[in-house]
Coordinates of C-alpha atoms in Angstrom, one line a residue:
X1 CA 8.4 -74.5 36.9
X2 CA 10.8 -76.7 38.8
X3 CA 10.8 -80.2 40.9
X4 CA 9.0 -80.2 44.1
X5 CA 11.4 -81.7 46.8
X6 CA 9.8 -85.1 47.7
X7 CA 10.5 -85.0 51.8
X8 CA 7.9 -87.9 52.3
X9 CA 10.1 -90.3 50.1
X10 CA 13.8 -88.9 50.8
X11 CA 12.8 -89.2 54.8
X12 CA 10.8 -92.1 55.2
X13 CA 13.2 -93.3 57.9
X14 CA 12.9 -90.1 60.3
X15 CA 13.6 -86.6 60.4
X16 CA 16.5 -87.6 63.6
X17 CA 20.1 -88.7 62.0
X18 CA 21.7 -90.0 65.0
X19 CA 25.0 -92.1 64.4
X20 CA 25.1 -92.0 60.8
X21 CA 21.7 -93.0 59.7
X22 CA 18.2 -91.4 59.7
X23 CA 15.5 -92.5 62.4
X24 CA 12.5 -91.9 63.9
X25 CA 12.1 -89.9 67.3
X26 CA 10.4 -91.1 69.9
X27 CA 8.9 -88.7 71.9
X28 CA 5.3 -89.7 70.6
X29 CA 4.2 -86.5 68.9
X30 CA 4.7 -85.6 65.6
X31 CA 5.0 -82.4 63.2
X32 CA 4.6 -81.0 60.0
X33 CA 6.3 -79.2 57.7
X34 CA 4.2 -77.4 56.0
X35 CA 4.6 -75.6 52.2
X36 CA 4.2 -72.0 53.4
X37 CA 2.9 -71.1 49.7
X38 CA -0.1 -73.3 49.8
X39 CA -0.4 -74.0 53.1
X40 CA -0.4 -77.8 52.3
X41 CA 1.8 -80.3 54.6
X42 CA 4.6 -82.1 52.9
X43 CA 5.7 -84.3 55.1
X44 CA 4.6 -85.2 58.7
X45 CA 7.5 -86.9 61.4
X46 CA 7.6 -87.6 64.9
X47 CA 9.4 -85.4 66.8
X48 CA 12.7 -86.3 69.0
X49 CA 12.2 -87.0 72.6
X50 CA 14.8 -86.0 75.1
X51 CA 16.1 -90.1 74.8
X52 CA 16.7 -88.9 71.3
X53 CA 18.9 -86.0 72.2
X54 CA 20.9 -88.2 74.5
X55 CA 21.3 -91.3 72.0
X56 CA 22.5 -88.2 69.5
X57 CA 25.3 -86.6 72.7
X58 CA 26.5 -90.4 73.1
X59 CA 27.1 -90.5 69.1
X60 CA 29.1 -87.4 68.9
X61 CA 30.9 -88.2 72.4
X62 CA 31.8 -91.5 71.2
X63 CA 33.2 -89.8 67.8
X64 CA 35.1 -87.0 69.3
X65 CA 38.5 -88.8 69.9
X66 CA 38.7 -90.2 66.2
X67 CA 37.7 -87.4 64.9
X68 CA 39.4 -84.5 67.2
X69 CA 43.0 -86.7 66.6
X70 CA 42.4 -87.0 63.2
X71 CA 45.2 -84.7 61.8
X72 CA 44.4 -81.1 60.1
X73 CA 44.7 -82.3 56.6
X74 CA 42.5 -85.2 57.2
X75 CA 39.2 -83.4 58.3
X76 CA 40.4 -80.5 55.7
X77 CA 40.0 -83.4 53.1
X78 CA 36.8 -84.4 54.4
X79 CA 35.6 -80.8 54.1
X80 CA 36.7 -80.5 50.1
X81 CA 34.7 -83.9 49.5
X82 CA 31.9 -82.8 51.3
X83 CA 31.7 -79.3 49.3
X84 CA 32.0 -81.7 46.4
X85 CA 28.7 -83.5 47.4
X86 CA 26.7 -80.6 48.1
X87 CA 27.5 -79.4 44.6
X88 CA 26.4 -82.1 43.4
X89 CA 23.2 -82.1 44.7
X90 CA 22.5 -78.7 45.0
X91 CA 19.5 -78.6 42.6
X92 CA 17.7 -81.1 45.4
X93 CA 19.2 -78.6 48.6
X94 CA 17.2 -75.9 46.2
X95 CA 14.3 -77.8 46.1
X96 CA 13.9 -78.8 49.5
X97 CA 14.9 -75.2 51.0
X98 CA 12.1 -73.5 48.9
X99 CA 9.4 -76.1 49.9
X100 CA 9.7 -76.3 53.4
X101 CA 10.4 -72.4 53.7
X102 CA 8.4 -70.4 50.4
X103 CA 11.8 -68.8 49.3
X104 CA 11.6 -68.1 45.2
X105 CA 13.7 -70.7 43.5
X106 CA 16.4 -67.8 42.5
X107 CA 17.1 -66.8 45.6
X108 CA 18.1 -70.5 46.9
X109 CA 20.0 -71.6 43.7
X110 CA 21.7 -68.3 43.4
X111 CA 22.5 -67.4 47.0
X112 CA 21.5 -70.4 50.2
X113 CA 22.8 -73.3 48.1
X114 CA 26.0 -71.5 46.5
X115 CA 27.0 -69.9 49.7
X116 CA 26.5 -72.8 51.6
X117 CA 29.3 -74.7 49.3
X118 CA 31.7 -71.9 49.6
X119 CA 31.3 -71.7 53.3
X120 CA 31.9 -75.2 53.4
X121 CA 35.0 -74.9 51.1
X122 CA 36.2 -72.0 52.7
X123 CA 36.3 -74.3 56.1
X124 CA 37.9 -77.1 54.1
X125 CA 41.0 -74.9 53.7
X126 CA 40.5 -73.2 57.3
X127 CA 40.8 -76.5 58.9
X128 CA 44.9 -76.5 58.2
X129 CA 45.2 -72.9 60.1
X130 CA 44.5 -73.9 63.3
X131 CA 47.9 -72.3 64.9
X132 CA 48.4 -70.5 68.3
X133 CA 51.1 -67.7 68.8
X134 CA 54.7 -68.8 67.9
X135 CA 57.1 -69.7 70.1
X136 CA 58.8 -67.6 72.5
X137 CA 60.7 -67.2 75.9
X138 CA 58.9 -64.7 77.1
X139 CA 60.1 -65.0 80.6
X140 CA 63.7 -65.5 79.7
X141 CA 64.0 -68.5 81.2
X142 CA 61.0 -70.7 79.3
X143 CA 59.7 -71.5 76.1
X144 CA 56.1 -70.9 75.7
X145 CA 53.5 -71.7 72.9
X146 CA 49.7 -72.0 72.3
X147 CA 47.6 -74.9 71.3
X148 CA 44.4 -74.7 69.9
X149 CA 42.5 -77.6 70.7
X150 CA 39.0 -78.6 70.5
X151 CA 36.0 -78.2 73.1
X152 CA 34.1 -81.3 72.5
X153 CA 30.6 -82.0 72.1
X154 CA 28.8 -78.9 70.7
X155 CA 25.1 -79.0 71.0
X156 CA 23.8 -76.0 68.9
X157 CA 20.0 -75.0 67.6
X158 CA 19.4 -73.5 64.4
X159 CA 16.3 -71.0 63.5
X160 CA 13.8 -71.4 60.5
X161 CA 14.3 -68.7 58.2
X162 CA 17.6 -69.9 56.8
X163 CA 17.6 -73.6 57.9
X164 CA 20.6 -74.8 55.3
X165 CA 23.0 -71.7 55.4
X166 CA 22.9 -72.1 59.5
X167 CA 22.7 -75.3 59.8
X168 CA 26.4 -74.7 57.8
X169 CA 27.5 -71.8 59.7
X170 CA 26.8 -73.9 63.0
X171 CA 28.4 -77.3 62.3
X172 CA 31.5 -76.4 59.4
X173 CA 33.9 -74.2 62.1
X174 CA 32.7 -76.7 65.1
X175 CA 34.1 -80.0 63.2
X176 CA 36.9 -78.0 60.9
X177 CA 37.8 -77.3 64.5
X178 CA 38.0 -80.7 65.2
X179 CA 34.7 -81.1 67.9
X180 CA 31.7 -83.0 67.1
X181 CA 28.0 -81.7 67.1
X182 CA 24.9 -82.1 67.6
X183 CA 22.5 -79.8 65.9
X184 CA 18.5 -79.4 66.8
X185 CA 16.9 -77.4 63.4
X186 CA 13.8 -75.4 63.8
X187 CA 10.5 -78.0 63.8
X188 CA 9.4 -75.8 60.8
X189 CA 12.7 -76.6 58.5
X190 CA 14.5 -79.3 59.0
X191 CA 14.2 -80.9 55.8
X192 CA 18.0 -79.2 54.2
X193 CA 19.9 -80.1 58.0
X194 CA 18.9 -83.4 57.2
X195 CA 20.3 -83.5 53.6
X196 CA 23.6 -81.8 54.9
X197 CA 24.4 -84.3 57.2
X198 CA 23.5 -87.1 55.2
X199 CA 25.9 -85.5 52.5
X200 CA 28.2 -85.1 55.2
X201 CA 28.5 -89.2 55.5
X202 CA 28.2 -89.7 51.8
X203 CA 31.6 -87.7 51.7
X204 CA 32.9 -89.8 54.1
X205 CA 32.6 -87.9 57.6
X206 CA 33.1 -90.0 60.1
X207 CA 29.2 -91.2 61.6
X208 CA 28.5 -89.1 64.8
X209 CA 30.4 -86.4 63.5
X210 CA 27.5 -84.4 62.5
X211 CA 24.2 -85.7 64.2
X212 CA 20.5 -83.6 63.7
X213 CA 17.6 -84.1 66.2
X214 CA 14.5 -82.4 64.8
X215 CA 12.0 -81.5 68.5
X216 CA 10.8 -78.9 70.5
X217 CA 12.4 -76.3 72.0
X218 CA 11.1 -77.1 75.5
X219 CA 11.7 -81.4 75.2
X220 CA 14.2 -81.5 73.0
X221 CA 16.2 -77.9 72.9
X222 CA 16.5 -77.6 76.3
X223 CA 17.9 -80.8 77.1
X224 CA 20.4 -80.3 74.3
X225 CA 21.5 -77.5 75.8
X226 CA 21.3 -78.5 79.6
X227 CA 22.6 -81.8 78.7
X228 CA 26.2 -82.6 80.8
X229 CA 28.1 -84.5 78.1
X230 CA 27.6 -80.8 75.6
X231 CA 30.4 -78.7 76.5
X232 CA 29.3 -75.8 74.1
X233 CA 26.4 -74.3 72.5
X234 CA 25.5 -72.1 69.8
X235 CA 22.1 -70.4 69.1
X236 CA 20.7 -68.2 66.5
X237 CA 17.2 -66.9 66.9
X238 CA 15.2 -64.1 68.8
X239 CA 16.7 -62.7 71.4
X240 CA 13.7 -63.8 74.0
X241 CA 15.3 -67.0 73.5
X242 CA 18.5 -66.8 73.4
X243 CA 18.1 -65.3 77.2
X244 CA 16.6 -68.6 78.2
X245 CA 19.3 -71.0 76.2
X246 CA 22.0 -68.1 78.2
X247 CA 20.0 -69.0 81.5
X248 CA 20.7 -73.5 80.6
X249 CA 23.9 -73.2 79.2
X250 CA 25.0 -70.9 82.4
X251 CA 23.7 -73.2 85.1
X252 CA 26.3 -76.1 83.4
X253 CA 29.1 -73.4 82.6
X254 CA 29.1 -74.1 79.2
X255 CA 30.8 -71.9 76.7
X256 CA 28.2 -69.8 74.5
X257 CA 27.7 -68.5 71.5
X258 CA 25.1 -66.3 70.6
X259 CA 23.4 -64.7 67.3
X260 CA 20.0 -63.1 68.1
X261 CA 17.7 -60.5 66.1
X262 CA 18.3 -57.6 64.9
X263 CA 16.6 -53.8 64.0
X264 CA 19.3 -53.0 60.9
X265 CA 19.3 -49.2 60.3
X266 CA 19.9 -47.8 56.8
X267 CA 21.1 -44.8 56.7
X268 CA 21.1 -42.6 53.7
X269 CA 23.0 -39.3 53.8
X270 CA 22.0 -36.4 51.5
X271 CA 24.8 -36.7 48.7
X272 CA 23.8 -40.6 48.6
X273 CA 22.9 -42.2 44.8
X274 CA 19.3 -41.7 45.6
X275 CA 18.9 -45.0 42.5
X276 CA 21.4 -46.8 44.4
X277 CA 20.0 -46.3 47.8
X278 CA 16.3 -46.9 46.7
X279 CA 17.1 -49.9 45.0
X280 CA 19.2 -51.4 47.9
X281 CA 16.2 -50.4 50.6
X282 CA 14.2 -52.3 48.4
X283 CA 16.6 -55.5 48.0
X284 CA 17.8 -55.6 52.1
X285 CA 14.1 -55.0 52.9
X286 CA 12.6 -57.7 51.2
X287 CA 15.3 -60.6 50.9
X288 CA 13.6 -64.0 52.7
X289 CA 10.6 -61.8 52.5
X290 CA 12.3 -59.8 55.0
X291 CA 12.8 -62.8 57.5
X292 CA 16.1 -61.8 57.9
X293 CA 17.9 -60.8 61.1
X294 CA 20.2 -58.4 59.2
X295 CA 17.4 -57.0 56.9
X296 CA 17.3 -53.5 56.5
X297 CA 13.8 -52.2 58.5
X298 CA 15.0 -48.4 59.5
X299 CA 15.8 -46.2 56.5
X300 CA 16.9 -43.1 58.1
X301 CA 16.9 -40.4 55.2
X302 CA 19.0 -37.3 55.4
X303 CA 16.1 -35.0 54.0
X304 CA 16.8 -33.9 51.1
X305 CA 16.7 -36.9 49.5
X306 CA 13.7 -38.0 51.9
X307 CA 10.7 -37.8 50.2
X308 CA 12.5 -38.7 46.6
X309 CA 13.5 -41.5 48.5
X310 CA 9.9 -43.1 49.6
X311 CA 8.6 -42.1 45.7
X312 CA 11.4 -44.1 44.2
X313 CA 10.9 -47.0 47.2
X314 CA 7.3 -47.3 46.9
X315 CA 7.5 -47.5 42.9
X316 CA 10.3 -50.2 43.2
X317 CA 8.1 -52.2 45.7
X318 CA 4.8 -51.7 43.5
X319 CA 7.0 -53.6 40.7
X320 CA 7.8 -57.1 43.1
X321 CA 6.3 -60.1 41.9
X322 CA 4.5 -62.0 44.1
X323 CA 4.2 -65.7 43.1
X324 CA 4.9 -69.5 42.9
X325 CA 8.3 -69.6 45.0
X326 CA 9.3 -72.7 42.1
X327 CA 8.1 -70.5 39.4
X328 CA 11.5 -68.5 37.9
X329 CA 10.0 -65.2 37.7
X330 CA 8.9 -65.0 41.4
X331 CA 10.6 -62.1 42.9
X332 CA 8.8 -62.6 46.7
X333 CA 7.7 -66.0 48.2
X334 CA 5.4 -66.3 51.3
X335 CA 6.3 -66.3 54.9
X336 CA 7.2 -69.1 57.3
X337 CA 3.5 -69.5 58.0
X338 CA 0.3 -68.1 58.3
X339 CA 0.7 -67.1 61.6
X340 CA 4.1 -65.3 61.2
X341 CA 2.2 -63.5 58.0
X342 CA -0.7 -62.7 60.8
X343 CA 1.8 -61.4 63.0
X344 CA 3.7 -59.0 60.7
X345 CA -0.3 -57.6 59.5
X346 CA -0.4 -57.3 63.5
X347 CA 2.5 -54.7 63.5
X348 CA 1.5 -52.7 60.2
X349 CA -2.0 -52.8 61.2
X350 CA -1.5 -51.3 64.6
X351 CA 0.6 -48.6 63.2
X352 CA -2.2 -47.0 61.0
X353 CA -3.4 -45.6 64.0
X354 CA -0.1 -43.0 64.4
X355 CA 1.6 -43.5 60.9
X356 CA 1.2 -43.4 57.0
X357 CA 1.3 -46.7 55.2
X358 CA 2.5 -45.4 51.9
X359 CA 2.1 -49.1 49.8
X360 CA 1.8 -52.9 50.8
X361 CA 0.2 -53.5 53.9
X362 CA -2.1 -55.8 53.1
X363 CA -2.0 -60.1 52.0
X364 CA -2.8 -60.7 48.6
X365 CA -5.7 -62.7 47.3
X366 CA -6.8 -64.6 44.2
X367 CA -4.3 -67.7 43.5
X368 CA -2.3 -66.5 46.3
X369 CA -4.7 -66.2 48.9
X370 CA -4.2 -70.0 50.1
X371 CA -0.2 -68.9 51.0
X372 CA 1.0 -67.1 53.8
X373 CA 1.7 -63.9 51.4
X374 CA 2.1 -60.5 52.5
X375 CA 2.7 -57.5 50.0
X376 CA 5.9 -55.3 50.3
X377 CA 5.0 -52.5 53.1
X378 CA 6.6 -49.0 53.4
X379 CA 5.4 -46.9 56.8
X380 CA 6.4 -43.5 57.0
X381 CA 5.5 -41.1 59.8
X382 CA 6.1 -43.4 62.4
X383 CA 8.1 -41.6 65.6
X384 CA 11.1 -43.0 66.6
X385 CA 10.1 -44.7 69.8
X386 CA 6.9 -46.3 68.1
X387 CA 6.8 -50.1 67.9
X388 CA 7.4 -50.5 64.5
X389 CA 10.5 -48.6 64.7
X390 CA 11.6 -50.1 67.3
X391 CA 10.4 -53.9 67.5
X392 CA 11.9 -56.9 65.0
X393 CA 8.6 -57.5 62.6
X394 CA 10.7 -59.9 60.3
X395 CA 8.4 -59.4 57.4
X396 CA 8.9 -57.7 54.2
X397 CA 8.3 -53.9 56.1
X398 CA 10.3 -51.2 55.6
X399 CA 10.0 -47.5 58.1
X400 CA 11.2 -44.8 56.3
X401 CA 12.0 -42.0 58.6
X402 CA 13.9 -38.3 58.0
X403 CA 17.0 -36.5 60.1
X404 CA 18.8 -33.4 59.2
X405 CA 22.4 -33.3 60.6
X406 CA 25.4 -36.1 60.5
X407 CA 25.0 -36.5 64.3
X408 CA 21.6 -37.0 64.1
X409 CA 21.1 -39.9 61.6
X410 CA 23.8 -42.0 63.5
X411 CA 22.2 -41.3 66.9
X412 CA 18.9 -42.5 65.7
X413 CA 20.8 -45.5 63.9
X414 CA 22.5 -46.2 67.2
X415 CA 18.9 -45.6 69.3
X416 CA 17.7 -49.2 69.5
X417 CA 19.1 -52.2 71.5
X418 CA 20.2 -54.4 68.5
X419 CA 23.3 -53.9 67.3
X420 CA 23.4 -56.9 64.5
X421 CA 24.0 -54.7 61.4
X422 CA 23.7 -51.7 59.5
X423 CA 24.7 -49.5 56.3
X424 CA 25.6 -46.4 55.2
X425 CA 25.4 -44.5 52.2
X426 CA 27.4 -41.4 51.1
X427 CA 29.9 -40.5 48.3
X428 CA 31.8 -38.7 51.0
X429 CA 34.3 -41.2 52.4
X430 CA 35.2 -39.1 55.5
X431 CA 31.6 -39.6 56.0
X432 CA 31.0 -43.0 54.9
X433 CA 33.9 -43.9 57.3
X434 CA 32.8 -42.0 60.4
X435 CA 29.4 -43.9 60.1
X436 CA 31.3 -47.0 60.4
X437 CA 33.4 -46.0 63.5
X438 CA 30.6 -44.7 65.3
X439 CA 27.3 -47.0 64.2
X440 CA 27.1 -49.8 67.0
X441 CA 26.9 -53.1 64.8
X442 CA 28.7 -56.2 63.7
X443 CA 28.4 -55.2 60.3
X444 CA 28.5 -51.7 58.9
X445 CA 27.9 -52.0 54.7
X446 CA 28.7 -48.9 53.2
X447 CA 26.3 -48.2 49.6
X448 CA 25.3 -52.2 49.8
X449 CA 23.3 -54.0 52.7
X450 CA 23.0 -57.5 53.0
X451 CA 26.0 -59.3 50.8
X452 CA 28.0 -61.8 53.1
X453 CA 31.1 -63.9 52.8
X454 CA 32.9 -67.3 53.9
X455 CA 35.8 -65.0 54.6
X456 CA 34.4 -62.0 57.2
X457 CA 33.1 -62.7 60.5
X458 CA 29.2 -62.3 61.2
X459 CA 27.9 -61.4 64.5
X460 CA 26.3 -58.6 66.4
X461 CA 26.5 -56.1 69.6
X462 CA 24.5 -55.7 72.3
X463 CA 21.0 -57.2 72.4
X464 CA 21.7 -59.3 69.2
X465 CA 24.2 -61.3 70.8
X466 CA 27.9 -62.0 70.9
X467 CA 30.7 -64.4 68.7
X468 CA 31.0 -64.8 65.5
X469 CA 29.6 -66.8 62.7
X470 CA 32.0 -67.7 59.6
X471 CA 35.4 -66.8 58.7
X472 CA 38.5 -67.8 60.7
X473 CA 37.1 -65.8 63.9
X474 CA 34.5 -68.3 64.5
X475 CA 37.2 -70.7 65.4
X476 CA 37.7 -68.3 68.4
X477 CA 33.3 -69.9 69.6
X478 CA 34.9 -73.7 68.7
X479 CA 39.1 -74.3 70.1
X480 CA 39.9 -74.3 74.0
X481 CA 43.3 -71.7 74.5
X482 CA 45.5 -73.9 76.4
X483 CA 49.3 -72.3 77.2
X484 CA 52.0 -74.7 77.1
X485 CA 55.4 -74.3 79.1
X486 CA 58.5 -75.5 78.8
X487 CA 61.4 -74.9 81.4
X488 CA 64.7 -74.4 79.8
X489 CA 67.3 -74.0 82.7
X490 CA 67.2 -77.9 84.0
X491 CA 68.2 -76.1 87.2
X492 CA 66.6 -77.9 90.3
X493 CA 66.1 -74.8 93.1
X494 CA 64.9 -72.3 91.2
X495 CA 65.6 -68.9 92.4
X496 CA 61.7 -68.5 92.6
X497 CA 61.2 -70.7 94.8
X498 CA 62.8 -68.6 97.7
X499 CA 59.3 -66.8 97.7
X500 CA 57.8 -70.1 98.8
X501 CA 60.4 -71.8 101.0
X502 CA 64.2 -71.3 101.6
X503 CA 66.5 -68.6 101.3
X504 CA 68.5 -67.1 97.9

């Protein structure tokens, strides 16, 4: 068994770091986070007031000069201390991520808290490859070039099922880029946001670089994103939302960035590795006990391989282990809450009535009864226009169903309106490489599903939003274009001009 993150002691200050130090909001209501896998609140704070959110927009305002002139190599210097830092504490980042979310101790020391530092390395060296286009006369008679400069203030919100790595992905290409930020994490998780930006200041960030404001959506996310002095936000979370931060950020014409859910179909053709496939269902189904926006939740199988398939899936899901997220062996850790649990038993219960639940479907008791457990779920039989096919359940359910031609299995892939990711799996590369042409997603995995990197942009089509997360492409969300021209002729009257006033 490992540590238990101590939030009570590490935040006694405040769960709002405004400025370069942790405080306490003031909005006069308070939350907790509670420990998903015992139900058991670990820390109680008060929540930030919209005063809170505009003490937190002054802080980053009044950094944004210093730290937008500050040259390239400075903040990419900043950047390589801070990944130093969080390496040094990622034990405690591990700690705190598992408690206040229920994810098994081995999937954030070997994936959140790792990935996190290479992100934030990988936008250490980004930082120094801020360039436009090169020079050029392109109209004979000028020299033109682009700058890339930064927005601003970026006010961005955060969701609650990976809390550390998006708290990263929203804050490392916003100040590589040069802007400041304020960032409001999910009320549920904001214990890691809090760490990162207090390792941000340990590294030496400048204070107001990187400011957190833990509140509502409606007190507190709203005026963050409404708020005049925010030139840009960034939002990852349901898409229900994400219309309603479109509808605040429009009215103020700010520039948007959005990453919303996501229906991942995974589709297996019939001269797949039916061992390879299974055991990747079974992986991109569960990870984050399926709380995952690129999670795979449609397995379309090509049917020959189709009932094979389900066997193998269903014996593979039988074996998970189901457990103390601190405890080593824990393969599965509890949901977000009870009432995230209650709502995923909500979508598998209703689909009894028209399809098969071939294992899971049920919350576990004994020791584990106190959590907000739910066993690994497969559904076959459901049609395609059924709710669980169709709906985000974010829970650890997969929906198995069959198809018989090529065309088929990518139109029912393409037959939903998310288009976040997606993966395809064939020894057949002509195959393999028309699903990625023609499957609508931001990500197309062929024989994998679910492994990301610093270097390749993440982001979706349609319904699960637009820009992109990571990589050098996210500095496309975070720099203002701006053209510069310079004449080259010193001539006075300009023969252009004759189309204004004057004759040749």
């Amino acid at each position: 068994m490992g540590n238990r993150f101590q939030a009570t002691d590490r935040f006694a200050d405040g769960a709002q770091y405004i400025g370069g130090r942790l405080r306490s909001g003031t909005s006069g209501n308070t939350h907790s986070v509670v420990d998903p896998a015992t139900g058991d609140s670990v820390y109680d704070y008060a929540l930030a007031s919209p005063a809170d959110v505009d003490a937190a927009v002054a802080a980053a305002r009044d950094a944004f000069p210093g730290w937008a002139g500050a040259t390239p190599g400075e903040r990419s210097d900043a950047l390589h201390r801070f990944a130093g830092v969080l390496a040094e504490q990622a034990e405690e980042f591990a700690q705190a991520e598992s408690l206040q979310c229920g994810k098994p101790i081995k999937l954030t020391t070997e994936f959140d808290v790792p990935g996190t530092v290479d992100n934030t390395a990988f936008f250490a060296g980004a930082a120094r490859h801020l360039q436009g286009q090169s020079a050029g006369e392109y109209s004979g008679d000028h020299t033109s070039y682009v700058r890339r400069e930064p927005i601003g203030v970026v006010g961005s919100i955060a969701p609650w099922n990976y809390p550390l790595q998006m708290a990263a992905w929203k804050i490392l290409p916003a100040v590589a880029a040069g802007n400041t930020i304020v960032l409001k994490p999910a009320e549920l998780t904001p214990l890691t946001s809090l760490l990162f930006a207090r390792a941000a200041t340990e590294a030496g960030i400048p204070d107001g670089v990187i400011n957190i404001v833990t509140g509502a959506g409606r007190d507190a996310g709203e005026h963050l994103v409404g708020h005049p002095d925010v030139a840009m936000t960034s939002f990852t979370g349901s898409t229900a939302v994400g219309k309603r931060v479109a509808e605040l950020a429009t009215a103020t014409v700010k520039r948007l960035h959005l990453e919303l859910g996501g229906k991942a179909p995974f589709v297996v053709f019939d001269d797949a590795d039916l061992e390879a496939a299974a055991h990747g269902a079974v992986a991109a189904s569960l990870i984050n006990s399926g709380q995952d926006c690129t999670a795979a939740t449609r397995a379309y199988v090509q049917r020959p391989l189709y009932r094979a398939f389900v066997e193998r899936v269903a014996e593979l899901m039988e074996s998970v282990r189901l457990g103390d997220p601190f405890d080593t062996a824990t393969d599965l850790g509890p949901l977000i809450s009870h009432a995230q649990r209650d709502r995923v038993a909500g979508f598998v219960d209703r689909a009894r009535a028209y399809a098969t639940v071939v294992t899971g479907g049920e919350a576990p008791g004994g020791d584990l009864a106190k959590g907000a457990y739910y066993r690994p779920t497969l559904i076959t039989g459901a049609a395609q226009d059924s709710e669980v096919v169709q709906s985000e359940i974010f829970g650890p359910v997969l929906v198995v169903l069959p198809f018989d031609g090529d065309d088929e299995g990518i139109r029912l892939a393409n037959d939903t309106p998310y288009g976040l990711a997606a993966s395809a799996w064939s020894r057949d590369v002509y195959r393999a490489n028309r699903a990625t042409r023609e499957i609508k997603a931001g990500c197309v995995w062929v024989n994998d599903h679910i492994p990301i990197i610093s270097e390749m942009p993440h982001g979706g089509y349609k319904a699960s939003g637009f820009g992109k997360d990571m990589s050098a492409y996210s500095f496309e969300e975070y720099t203002q274009v701006k053209h510069v021209m310079f004449d080259n002729t010193a001539v006075a009257a300009k023969d252009w001009h004759r189309t204004i006033f004057g004759d040749r």
